[in-house]
PDB file of C-alpha atoms in Angstrom:
ATOM      1  CA  UNK A  13       7.916   7.346  20.525  1.00 34.00           C
ATOM      2  CA  UNK A  14       7.104   7.137  24.204  1.00 35.00           C
ATOM      3  CA  UNK A  15       5.814   9.864  26.431  1.00 39.00           C
ATOM      4  CA  UNK A  16       8.463   9.265  29.074  1.00 36.00           C
ATOM      5  CA  UNK A  17      12.017   8.021  29.015  1.00 37.00           C
ATOM      6  CA  UNK A  18      12.924   4.832  30.826  1.00 38.00           C
ATOM      7  CA  UNK A  19      13.816   5.431  34.497  1.00 38.00           C
ATOM      8  CA  UNK A  20      17.470   5.170  35.411  1.00 38.00           C
ATOM      9  CA  UNK A  21      18.826   2.182  37.293  1.00 34.00           C
ATOM     10  CA  UNK A  22      19.043   4.292  40.433  1.00 35.00           C
ATOM     11  CA  UNK A  23      15.493   5.558  40.112  1.00 39.00           C
ATOM     12  CA  UNK A  24      13.875   2.148  39.898  1.00 37.00           C
ATOM     13  CA  UNK A  25      12.185   1.101  43.089  1.00 40.00           C
ATOM     14  CA  UNK A  26      12.672   4.540  44.572  1.00 42.00           C
ATOM     15  CA  UNK A  27      11.030   4.901  47.964  1.00 42.00           C
ATOM     16  CA  UNK A  28       9.387   7.901  49.547  1.00 46.00           C
ATOM     17  CA  UNK A  29       9.830   8.813  53.232  1.00 47.00           C
ATOM     18  CA  UNK A  30       6.760   9.236  55.427  1.00 52.00           C
ATOM     19  CA  UNK A  31       6.723  11.903  58.108  1.00 55.00           C
ATOM     20  CA  UNK A  32       7.214   9.238  60.757  1.00 58.00           C
ATOM     21  CA  UNK A  33      10.330   7.917  59.104  1.00 55.00           C
ATOM     22  CA  UNK A  34       8.758   4.850  57.499  1.00 58.00           C
ATOM     23  CA  UNK A  35       9.052   4.378  53.770  1.00 63.00           C
ATOM     24  CA  UNK A  36       6.682   3.366  51.015  1.00 66.00           C
ATOM     25  CA  UNK A  37       7.380   2.434  47.397  1.00 71.00           C
ATOM     26  CA  UNK A  38       6.424   4.812  44.595  1.00 72.00           C
ATOM     27  CA  UNK A  39       3.892   3.514  42.083  1.00 76.00           C
ATOM     28  CA  UNK A  40       5.410   2.144  38.842  1.00 78.00           C
ATOM     29  CA  UNK A  41       5.990   4.769  36.187  1.00 84.00           C
ATOM     30  CA  UNK A  42       3.210   4.861  33.591  1.00 86.00           C
ATOM     31  CA  UNK A  43       4.155   4.749  29.921  1.00 89.00           C
ATOM     32  CA  UNK A  44       2.082   5.931  26.985  1.00 93.00           C
ATOM     33  CA  UNK A  45       2.698   4.675  23.440  1.00 94.00           C
ATOM     34  CA  UNK A  46       2.137   7.472  20.901  1.00 92.00           C
ATOM     35  CA  UNK A  47       3.659   6.176  17.652  1.00 93.00           C
ATOM     36  CA  UNK A  48       0.686   4.435  16.065  1.00 94.00           C
ATOM     37  CA  UNK A  49       1.478   5.857  12.624  1.00 93.00           C
ATOM     38  CA  UNK A  50       4.742   3.905  12.734  1.00 96.00           C
ATOM     39  CA  UNK A  51       3.143   0.652  13.859  1.00 97.00           C
ATOM     40  CA  UNK A  52       0.275  -0.612  15.968  1.00 97.00           C
ATOM     41  CA  UNK A  53       0.173  -3.450  18.493  1.00 96.00           C
ATOM     42  CA  UNK A  54      -1.536  -6.639  17.414  1.00 97.00           C
ATOM     43  CA  UNK A  55      -5.131  -7.214  18.406  1.00 97.00           C
ATOM     44  CA  UNK A  56      -5.447 -10.309  20.649  1.00 98.00           C
ATOM     45  CA  UNK A  57      -7.720 -11.938  18.053  1.00 98.00           C
ATOM     46  CA  UNK A  58      -5.034 -11.409  15.423  1.00 98.00           C
ATOM     47  CA  UNK A  59      -2.393 -13.034  17.635  1.00 98.00           C
ATOM     48  CA  UNK A  60      -4.741 -15.978  18.073  1.00 98.00           C
ATOM     49  CA  UNK A  61      -5.366 -16.290  14.321  1.00 98.00           C
ATOM     50  CA  UNK A  62      -1.637 -16.176  13.569  1.00 98.00           C
ATOM     51  CA  UNK A  63      -0.883 -18.738  16.274  1.00 98.00           C
ATOM     52  CA  UNK A  64      -3.597 -21.117  15.122  1.00 97.00           C
ATOM     53  CA  UNK A  65      -2.413 -20.899  11.513  1.00 97.00           C
ATOM     54  CA  UNK A  66       1.150 -21.661  12.565  1.00 97.00           C
ATOM     55  CA  UNK A  67      -0.034 -24.674  14.512  1.00 96.00           C
ATOM     56  CA  UNK A  68      -2.777 -26.054  12.263  1.00 95.00           C
ATOM     57  CA  UNK A  69      -2.093 -24.712   8.753  1.00 96.00           C
ATOM     58  CA  UNK A  70       1.620 -25.340   8.428  1.00 96.00           C
ATOM     59  CA  UNK A  71       1.273 -27.080   5.062  1.00 97.00           C
ATOM     60  CA  UNK A  72       2.258 -25.596   1.724  1.00 98.00           C
ATOM     61  CA  UNK A  73      -0.855 -23.886   0.279  1.00 98.00           C
ATOM     62  CA  UNK A  74       0.043 -25.281  -3.154  1.00 97.00           C
ATOM     63  CA  UNK A  75      -0.035 -28.878  -1.891  1.00 97.00           C
ATOM     64  CA  UNK A  76      -3.172 -31.071  -2.215  1.00 95.00           C
ATOM     65  CA  UNK A  77      -2.964 -32.886   1.119  1.00 94.00           C
ATOM     66  CA  UNK A  78      -5.078 -31.768   4.123  1.00 93.00           C
ATOM     67  CA  UNK A  79      -2.508 -29.458   5.741  1.00 92.00           C
ATOM     68  CA  UNK A  80      -1.968 -27.705   2.406  1.00 96.00           C
ATOM     69  CA  UNK A  81      -5.690 -27.389   1.713  1.00 97.00           C
ATOM     70  CA  UNK A  82      -6.184 -25.937   5.193  1.00 97.00           C
ATOM     71  CA  UNK A  83      -3.590 -23.262   4.466  1.00 98.00           C
ATOM     72  CA  UNK A  84      -5.154 -22.519   1.081  1.00 98.00           C
ATOM     73  CA  UNK A  85      -8.609 -22.144   2.655  1.00 98.00           C
ATOM     74  CA  UNK A  86      -7.247 -19.665   5.207  1.00 98.00           C
ATOM     75  CA  UNK A  87      -5.627 -17.594   2.447  1.00 98.00           C
ATOM     76  CA  UNK A  88      -8.823 -17.592   0.374  1.00 98.00           C
ATOM     77  CA  UNK A  89     -10.884 -16.484   3.377  1.00 98.00           C
ATOM     78  CA  UNK A  90      -8.424 -13.715   4.203  1.00 98.00           C
ATOM     79  CA  UNK A  91      -8.558 -12.476   0.615  1.00 98.00           C
ATOM     80  CA  UNK A  92     -12.345 -12.319   0.791  1.00 98.00           C
ATOM     81  CA  UNK A  93     -12.269 -10.419   4.096  1.00 98.00           C
ATOM     82  CA  UNK A  94      -9.742  -7.912   2.808  1.00 98.00           C
ATOM     83  CA  UNK A  95     -11.729  -7.304  -0.364  1.00 98.00           C
ATOM     84  CA  UNK A  96     -14.916  -6.672   1.609  1.00 98.00           C
ATOM     85  CA  UNK A  97     -13.109  -4.208   3.865  1.00 98.00           C
ATOM     86  CA  UNK A  98     -12.178  -1.973   0.915  1.00 98.00           C
ATOM     87  CA  UNK A  99     -15.276  -2.607  -1.228  1.00 98.00           C
ATOM     88  CA  UNK A 100     -13.400  -4.560  -3.882  1.00 98.00           C
ATOM     89  CA  UNK A 101     -13.370  -8.063  -5.332  1.00 98.00           C
ATOM     90  CA  UNK A 102     -11.332 -10.932  -3.960  1.00 98.00           C
ATOM     91  CA  UNK A 103      -9.789 -11.679  -7.358  1.00 98.00           C
ATOM     92  CA  UNK A 104      -8.323  -8.170  -7.391  1.00 98.00           C
ATOM     93  CA  UNK A 105      -6.276  -8.690  -4.209  1.00 98.00           C
ATOM     94  CA  UNK A 106      -2.735 -10.043  -4.132  1.00 98.00           C
ATOM     95  CA  UNK A 107      -0.683 -10.475  -0.968  1.00 98.00           C
ATOM     96  CA  UNK A 108       2.769  -8.908  -0.661  1.00 98.00           C
ATOM     97  CA  UNK A 109       5.414  -8.599   2.023  1.00 98.00           C
ATOM     98  CA  UNK A 110       4.282  -5.070   2.910  1.00 98.00           C
ATOM     99  CA  UNK A 111       3.603  -1.556   1.721  1.00 98.00           C
ATOM    100  CA  UNK A 112       7.070  -0.986   0.281  1.00 98.00           C
ATOM    101  CA  UNK A 113       6.777  -3.979  -2.011  1.00 98.00           C
ATOM    102  CA  UNK A 114       3.229  -3.048  -3.042  1.00 98.00           C
ATOM    103  CA  UNK A 115       4.247   0.512  -3.923  1.00 98.00           C
ATOM    104  CA  UNK A 116       7.320  -0.579  -5.855  1.00 98.00           C
ATOM    105  CA  UNK A 117       5.291  -3.208  -7.674  1.00 98.00           C
ATOM    106  CA  UNK A 118       2.826  -0.606  -8.918  1.00 98.00           C
ATOM    107  CA  UNK A 119       5.516   1.802 -10.093  1.00 98.00           C
ATOM    108  CA  UNK A 120       7.649  -0.811 -11.834  1.00 98.00           C
ATOM    109  CA  UNK A 121       4.634  -2.459 -13.405  1.00 98.00           C
ATOM    110  CA  UNK A 122       3.193   0.716 -14.908  1.00 98.00           C
ATOM    111  CA  UNK A 123       6.572   1.748 -16.310  1.00 97.00           C
ATOM    112  CA  UNK A 124       7.045  -1.712 -17.815  1.00 97.00           C
ATOM    113  CA  UNK A 125       3.576  -1.616 -19.362  1.00 96.00           C
ATOM    114  CA  UNK A 126       4.228   1.786 -20.915  1.00 96.00           C
ATOM    115  CA  UNK A 127       7.544   0.626 -22.338  1.00 94.00           C
ATOM    116  CA  UNK A 128       5.987  -2.509 -23.759  1.00 92.00           C
ATOM    117  CA  UNK A 129       3.175  -0.699 -25.530  1.00 89.00           C
ATOM    118  CA  UNK A 130       4.515   2.714 -26.442  1.00 81.00           C
ATOM    119  CA  UNK A 131       8.298   2.582 -26.465  1.00 62.00           C
ATOM    120  CA  UNK A 132       8.886  -0.759 -28.129  1.00 52.00           C
ATOM    121  CA  UNK A 133       6.330  -1.000 -30.881  1.00 49.00           C
ATOM    122  CA  UNK A 134       3.627   1.643 -30.571  1.00 44.00           C
ATOM    123  CA  UNK A 135       0.076   0.725 -31.538  1.00 46.00           C
ATOM    124  CA  UNK A 136       0.733  -1.341 -34.650  1.00 47.00           C
ATOM    125  CA  UNK A 137      -2.905  -2.329 -35.082  1.00 47.00           C
ATOM    126  CA  UNK A 138      -3.924   1.290 -35.636  1.00 53.00           C
ATOM    127  CA  UNK A 139      -2.038   4.534 -36.034  1.00 56.00           C
ATOM    128  CA  UNK A 140       1.228   4.992 -34.097  1.00 60.00           C
ATOM    129  CA  UNK A 141       0.741   6.284 -30.566  1.00 64.00           C
ATOM    130  CA  UNK A 142       1.690   9.948 -29.985  1.00 66.00           C
ATOM    131  CA  UNK A 143       3.608   8.646 -26.958  1.00 68.00           C
ATOM    132  CA  UNK A 144       5.658   6.175 -29.007  1.00 69.00           C
ATOM    133  CA  UNK A 145       9.350   6.487 -28.206  1.00 76.00           C
ATOM    134  CA  UNK A 146       8.712   8.734 -25.215  1.00 90.00           C
ATOM    135  CA  UNK A 147       9.925   8.195 -21.653  1.00 96.00           C
ATOM    136  CA  UNK A 148       7.117   7.220 -19.264  1.00 97.00           C
ATOM    137  CA  UNK A 149       6.069  10.068 -16.975  1.00 98.00           C
ATOM    138  CA  UNK A 150       4.757   9.731 -13.414  1.00 98.00           C
ATOM    139  CA  UNK A 151       3.147  12.340 -11.170  1.00 98.00           C
ATOM    140  CA  UNK A 152       3.324  12.265  -7.383  1.00 98.00           C
ATOM    141  CA  UNK A 153       3.490  14.842  -4.585  1.00 98.00           C
ATOM    142  CA  UNK A 154       6.262  16.153  -2.384  1.00 98.00           C
ATOM    143  CA  UNK A 155       5.045  14.562   0.859  1.00 98.00           C
ATOM    144  CA  UNK A 156       4.876  10.926  -0.233  1.00 98.00           C
ATOM    145  CA  UNK A 157       6.357   8.102   1.824  1.00 98.00           C
ATOM    146  CA  UNK A 158       9.917   7.078   0.952  1.00 98.00           C
ATOM    147  CA  UNK A 159       8.633   3.837  -0.582  1.00 98.00           C
ATOM    148  CA  UNK A 160       7.136   6.025  -3.320  1.00 98.00           C
ATOM    149  CA  UNK A 161       9.638   8.874  -3.450  1.00 98.00           C
ATOM    150  CA  UNK A 162      12.846   6.848  -3.516  1.00 98.00           C
ATOM    151  CA  UNK A 163      11.947   4.389  -6.313  1.00 98.00           C
ATOM    152  CA  UNK A 164      10.704   7.306  -8.410  1.00 98.00           C
ATOM    153  CA  UNK A 165      13.899   9.247  -7.808  1.00 98.00           C
ATOM    154  CA  UNK A 166      15.884   6.153  -8.743  1.00 98.00           C
ATOM    155  CA  UNK A 167      13.978   5.719 -12.014  1.00 98.00           C
ATOM    156  CA  UNK A 168      14.524   9.382 -12.818  1.00 98.00           C
ATOM    157  CA  UNK A 169      18.261   9.151 -12.093  1.00 98.00           C
ATOM    158  CA  UNK A 170      18.510   6.095 -14.342  1.00 98.00           C
ATOM    159  CA  UNK A 171      16.487   7.964 -16.997  1.00 97.00           C
ATOM    160  CA  UNK A 172      13.985   5.135 -17.070  1.00 97.00           C
ATOM    161  CA  UNK A 173      11.116   7.507 -16.250  1.00 98.00           C
ATOM    162  CA  UNK A 174      10.432  11.187 -15.772  1.00 98.00           C
ATOM    163  CA  UNK A 175       8.797  12.292 -12.531  1.00 98.00           C
ATOM    164  CA  UNK A 176       6.923  15.411 -11.464  1.00 98.00           C
ATOM    165  CA  UNK A 177       6.684  16.100  -7.725  1.00 98.00           C
ATOM    166  CA  UNK A 178       3.655  18.338  -7.234  1.00 98.00           C
ATOM    167  CA  UNK A 179       3.941  20.573  -4.136  1.00 98.00           C
ATOM    168  CA  UNK A 180       1.157  20.451  -1.596  1.00 98.00           C
ATOM    169  CA  UNK A 181      -0.934  23.485  -0.730  1.00 97.00           C
ATOM    170  CA  UNK A 182       0.476  25.789   1.940  1.00 96.00           C
ATOM    171  CA  UNK A 183      -3.110  26.346   3.100  1.00 96.00           C
ATOM    172  CA  UNK A 184      -4.419  22.818   3.635  1.00 97.00           C
ATOM    173  CA  UNK A 185      -1.451  20.510   3.040  1.00 98.00           C
ATOM    174  CA  UNK A 186      -3.216  18.704   0.196  1.00 98.00           C
ATOM    175  CA  UNK A 187      -2.031  17.852  -3.283  1.00 98.00           C
ATOM    176  CA  UNK A 188      -4.622  19.836  -5.232  1.00 98.00           C
ATOM    177  CA  UNK A 189      -6.394  18.221  -8.179  1.00 98.00           C
ATOM    178  CA  UNK A 190      -5.745  21.290 -10.354  1.00 98.00           C
ATOM    179  CA  UNK A 191      -2.000  21.014  -9.778  1.00 98.00           C
ATOM    180  CA  UNK A 192      -1.985  17.276 -10.454  1.00 98.00           C
ATOM    181  CA  UNK A 193      -3.904  17.644 -13.718  1.00 98.00           C
ATOM    182  CA  UNK A 194      -1.740  20.574 -14.809  1.00 98.00           C
ATOM    183  CA  UNK A 195       1.312  18.301 -14.590  1.00 98.00           C
ATOM    184  CA  UNK A 196      -0.082  15.706 -17.013  1.00 98.00           C
ATOM    185  CA  UNK A 197       1.901  15.195 -20.228  1.00 97.00           C
ATOM    186  CA  UNK A 198       1.286  13.027 -23.310  1.00 96.00           C
ATOM    187  CA  UNK A 199       3.564  10.342 -21.811  1.00 97.00           C
ATOM    188  CA  UNK A 200       1.995  10.419 -18.324  1.00 98.00           C
ATOM    189  CA  UNK A 201       1.053   6.874 -17.300  1.00 97.00           C
ATOM    190  CA  UNK A 202       0.613   7.029 -13.504  1.00 98.00           C
ATOM    191  CA  UNK A 203      -0.519   9.379 -10.773  1.00 98.00           C
ATOM    192  CA  UNK A 204       0.372   8.147  -7.285  1.00 98.00           C
ATOM    193  CA  UNK A 205      -0.893  10.195  -4.341  1.00 98.00           C
ATOM    194  CA  UNK A 206      -1.193   8.859  -0.784  1.00 98.00           C
ATOM    195  CA  UNK A 207      -4.647   8.762   0.798  1.00 98.00           C
ATOM    196  CA  UNK A 208      -3.553  10.112   4.196  1.00 98.00           C
ATOM    197  CA  UNK A 209      -0.206  11.556   5.155  1.00 98.00           C
ATOM    198  CA  UNK A 210       1.747   9.729   7.842  1.00 94.00           C
ATOM    199  CA  UNK A 211       3.132  12.916   9.437  1.00 95.00           C
ATOM    200  CA  UNK A 212       0.434  15.571   9.079  1.00 95.00           C
ATOM    201  CA  UNK A 213      -2.673  13.394   8.949  1.00 95.00           C
ATOM    202  CA  UNK A 214      -3.927  15.361   5.947  1.00 98.00           C
ATOM    203  CA  UNK A 215      -6.368  13.399   3.777  1.00 98.00           C
ATOM    204  CA  UNK A 216      -5.753  13.888   0.076  1.00 98.00           C
ATOM    205  CA  UNK A 217      -8.640  14.568  -2.362  1.00 98.00           C
ATOM    206  CA  UNK A 218      -8.325  11.227  -4.135  1.00 98.00           C
ATOM    207  CA  UNK A 219     -11.995  11.020  -5.291  1.00 98.00           C
ATOM    208  CA  UNK A 220     -11.735  14.420  -6.959  1.00 98.00           C
ATOM    209  CA  UNK A 221      -8.411  13.554  -8.575  1.00 98.00           C
ATOM    210  CA  UNK A 222      -9.800  10.242  -9.852  1.00 98.00           C
ATOM    211  CA  UNK A 223     -12.888  11.899 -11.356  1.00 98.00           C
ATOM    212  CA  UNK A 224     -10.713  14.450 -13.132  1.00 98.00           C
ATOM    213  CA  UNK A 225      -8.322  11.760 -14.381  1.00 98.00           C
ATOM    214  CA  UNK A 226     -11.210   9.619 -15.619  1.00 97.00           C
ATOM    215  CA  UNK A 227     -12.605  12.524 -17.636  1.00 97.00           C
ATOM    216  CA  UNK A 228      -9.155  13.280 -19.002  1.00 98.00           C
ATOM    217  CA  UNK A 229      -8.649   9.654 -20.027  1.00 98.00           C
ATOM    218  CA  UNK A 230     -11.686   9.815 -22.299  1.00 96.00           C
ATOM    219  CA  UNK A 231     -10.017  12.644 -24.187  1.00 96.00           C
ATOM    220  CA  UNK A 232      -6.654  10.878 -24.218  1.00 96.00           C
ATOM    221  CA  UNK A 233      -8.137   7.666 -25.590  1.00 92.00           C
ATOM    222  CA  UNK A 234      -9.701   9.573 -28.477  1.00 93.00           C
ATOM    223  CA  UNK A 235      -6.302  11.107 -29.220  1.00 91.00           C
ATOM    224  CA  UNK A 236      -4.413   7.826 -29.051  1.00 89.00           C
ATOM    225  CA  UNK A 237      -2.669   8.719 -25.796  1.00 93.00           C
ATOM    226  CA  UNK A 238      -2.138   6.213 -22.969  1.00 91.00           C
ATOM    227  CA  UNK A 239      -4.612   6.163 -20.109  1.00 95.00           C
ATOM    228  CA  UNK A 240      -3.379   7.612 -16.828  1.00 98.00           C
ATOM    229  CA  UNK A 241      -3.665   5.091 -14.004  1.00 98.00           C
ATOM    230  CA  UNK A 242      -4.222   6.173 -10.406  1.00 98.00           C
ATOM    231  CA  UNK A 243      -2.606   4.642  -7.337  1.00 98.00           C
ATOM    232  CA  UNK A 244      -3.061   5.551  -3.688  1.00 98.00           C
ATOM    233  CA  UNK A 245      -1.089   4.335  -0.710  1.00 98.00           C
ATOM    234  CA  UNK A 246      -3.807   3.812   1.910  1.00 98.00           C
ATOM    235  CA  UNK A 247      -1.471   2.650   4.687  1.00 98.00           C
ATOM    236  CA  UNK A 248      -2.334   5.509   7.037  1.00 98.00           C
ATOM    237  CA  UNK A 249      -6.055   5.611   6.267  1.00 98.00           C
ATOM    238  CA  UNK A 250      -7.111   2.018   6.824  1.00 97.00           C
ATOM    239  CA  UNK A 251      -8.446   1.486  10.323  1.00 94.00           C
ATOM    240  CA  UNK A 252      -8.878   5.227  10.843  1.00 95.00           C
ATOM    241  CA  UNK A 253     -11.538   6.057   8.249  1.00 96.00           C
ATOM    242  CA  UNK A 254     -13.750   4.378   5.671  1.00 97.00           C
ATOM    243  CA  UNK A 255     -11.794   3.240   2.623  1.00 98.00           C
ATOM    244  CA  UNK A 256     -13.765   2.139  -0.438  1.00 98.00           C
ATOM    245  CA  UNK A 257     -12.103   1.628  -3.802  1.00 98.00           C
ATOM    246  CA  UNK A 258     -15.327   2.463  -5.656  1.00 98.00           C
ATOM    247  CA  UNK A 259     -15.679   5.806  -3.888  1.00 98.00           C
ATOM    248  CA  UNK A 260     -12.005   6.544  -4.405  1.00 98.00           C
ATOM    249  CA  UNK A 261     -12.029   5.485  -8.053  1.00 98.00           C
ATOM    250  CA  UNK A 262      -8.452   4.203  -7.961  1.00 98.00           C
ATOM    251  CA  UNK A 263      -6.806   1.538 -10.098  1.00 98.00           C
ATOM    252  CA  UNK A 264      -4.322   0.493  -7.396  1.00 98.00           C
ATOM    253  CA  UNK A 265      -4.520   0.678  -3.595  1.00 99.00           C
ATOM    254  CA  UNK A 266      -1.780  -0.282  -1.142  1.00 98.00           C
ATOM    255  CA  UNK A 267      -2.723  -2.062   2.089  1.00 98.00           C
ATOM    256  CA  UNK A 268      -0.390  -2.371   5.104  1.00 98.00           C
ATOM    257  CA  UNK A 269      -1.466  -4.642   7.955  1.00 98.00           C
ATOM    258  CA  UNK A 270       0.671  -3.359  10.817  1.00 98.00           C
ATOM    259  CA  UNK A 271      -0.803   0.136  10.535  1.00 98.00           C
ATOM    260  CA  UNK A 272      -4.227  -1.066  11.750  1.00 98.00           C
ATOM    261  CA  UNK A 273      -3.545  -3.678  14.443  1.00 98.00           C
ATOM    262  CA  UNK A 274      -2.552  -6.444  12.031  1.00 98.00           C
ATOM    263  CA  UNK A 275       0.721  -8.245  11.272  1.00 98.00           C
ATOM    264  CA  UNK A 276       3.619  -6.920   9.194  1.00 97.00           C
ATOM    265  CA  UNK A 277       2.371  -8.027   5.821  1.00 98.00           C
ATOM    266  CA  UNK A 278       0.766  -6.155   2.956  1.00 98.00           C
ATOM    267  CA  UNK A 279      -1.541  -6.473  -0.001  1.00 98.00           C
ATOM    268  CA  UNK A 280      -2.255  -4.690  -3.244  1.00 98.00           C
ATOM    269  CA  UNK A 281      -5.645  -4.015  -4.791  1.00 98.00           C
ATOM    270  CA  UNK A 282      -5.606  -3.878  -8.600  1.00 98.00           C
ATOM    271  CA  UNK A 283      -8.877  -3.040 -10.351  1.00 98.00           C
ATOM    272  CA  UNK A 284      -9.555  -5.814 -12.862  1.00 98.00           C
ATOM    273  CA  UNK A 285      -6.230  -7.479 -12.096  1.00 97.00           C
ATOM    274  CA  UNK A 286      -4.631  -8.816 -15.257  1.00 91.00           C
ATOM    275  CA  UNK A 287      -7.523  -7.783 -17.467  1.00 91.00           C
ATOM    276  CA  UNK A 288      -8.592  -4.173 -17.082  1.00 94.00           C
ATOM    277  CA  UNK A 289      -5.402  -3.172 -15.267  1.00 96.00           C
ATOM    278  CA  UNK A 290      -2.201  -5.037 -16.157  1.00 93.00           C
ATOM    279  CA  UNK A 291       0.396  -5.930 -13.558  1.00 97.00           C
ATOM    280  CA  UNK A 292       3.953  -7.088 -14.247  1.00 97.00           C
ATOM    281  CA  UNK A 293       5.618  -9.166 -11.523  1.00 97.00           C
ATOM    282  CA  UNK A 294       8.945  -8.159 -10.038  1.00 96.00           C
ATOM    283  CA  UNK A 295       9.597 -11.729  -8.883  1.00 96.00           C
ATOM    284  CA  UNK A 296       9.512 -15.026 -10.749  1.00 97.00           C
ATOM    285  CA  UNK A 297       9.060 -18.408  -9.151  1.00 97.00           C
ATOM    286  CA  UNK A 298       6.471 -21.011  -8.340  1.00 96.00           C
ATOM    287  CA  UNK A 299       3.394 -19.256  -9.722  1.00 96.00           C
ATOM    288  CA  UNK A 300       1.714 -18.282  -6.452  1.00 97.00           C
ATOM    289  CA  UNK A 301      -0.744 -15.370  -6.450  1.00 97.00           C
ATOM    290  CA  UNK A 302      -1.473 -16.155 -10.122  1.00 96.00           C
ATOM    291  CA  UNK A 303       2.170 -15.421 -10.990  1.00 97.00           C
ATOM    292  CA  UNK A 304       1.774 -11.758 -10.035  1.00 97.00           C
ATOM    293  CA  UNK A 305       3.657 -12.266  -6.761  1.00 97.00           C
ATOM    294  CA  UNK A 306       5.219 -15.739  -6.660  1.00 97.00           C
ATOM    295  CA  UNK A 307       6.683 -17.262  -3.519  1.00 97.00           C
ATOM    296  CA  UNK A 308       5.194 -19.639  -0.976  1.00 97.00           C
ATOM    297  CA  UNK A 309       2.543 -17.659   0.866  1.00 98.00           C
ATOM    298  CA  UNK A 310       3.099 -16.604   4.467  1.00 98.00           C
ATOM    299  CA  UNK A 311      -0.064 -18.285   5.731  1.00 98.00           C
ATOM    300  CA  UNK A 312       0.091 -17.165   9.410  1.00 98.00           C
ATOM    301  CA  UNK A 313       0.592 -13.488   8.541  1.00 98.00           C
ATOM    302  CA  UNK A 314      -2.116 -13.642   5.877  1.00 98.00           C
ATOM    303  CA  UNK A 315      -4.440 -15.241   8.432  1.00 98.00           C
ATOM    304  CA  UNK A 316      -3.773 -12.327  10.779  1.00 98.00           C
ATOM    305  CA  UNK A 317      -4.435  -9.768   8.053  1.00 98.00           C
ATOM    306  CA  UNK A 318      -7.677 -11.510   7.226  1.00 98.00           C
ATOM    307  CA  UNK A 319      -8.746 -11.448  10.867  1.00 98.00           C
ATOM    308  CA  UNK A 320      -8.063  -7.728  11.359  1.00 98.00           C
ATOM    309  CA  UNK A 321     -10.005  -6.976   8.166  1.00 97.00           C
ATOM    310  CA  UNK A 322     -13.252  -8.302   9.622  1.00 95.00           C
TER     311      UNK A 322
END
């Protein structure tokens, strides 16, 4: 949004009359941009990094010749920078097209993992899982971004998953840990709560929720129930406050570049990607991003995200 509407055609270049009859031009109308939660302008250094990558690293990052190796080096460096920014490891970062893809990837992946383990065959090595044959259950809150709410509503309509939308407190606008934990069922596999709300600015108590979920998972493991994974969409927190995956205790964290002066590209942090925390790709192709998100990497945008992460 802008603080002032554009001047009309007749108002442009309007002149003011002096007492003596002479005229002088009015100063140009000042505009103020106030929609930074929607998107932010690019930092000049980011524009430079994107431009240089387009000019010098145009090669396919999967190719062995110099232009390809240059692109691959830029992607590796950006991954390292992004990991340092959130206190994670580079091998736990995959690049995506943006926050919507990252959020959908988490939701679809966790549902697929639950179905694979508990719906299809149970735990055949030991006793059958109490969740065997159940529909995966996901907990979120009522003020989530549409890229969380809509895919969850779709899964619920298709009866692929059951979803609980926990209301936020009327006092502080937060999704309270007590309410989140009270919604947990035997078939619960994911809690997804944003880190900061894009409309109210309220910061959610993710560290408290993660500590409570971690303690609950110890009990669930002993009972043969699936662990509850925790995801947070950090789009509106990055660049505004310190974000550290160790402090937050999350399994997944969504990163969106254009919310903190970077390009329109995203990334997903997955704790122990492919080992501790499984991830199932939504796309299949050339094997990029270790097959978790195949497709020839967008080197210039990744270069810009790496620059803004410094």
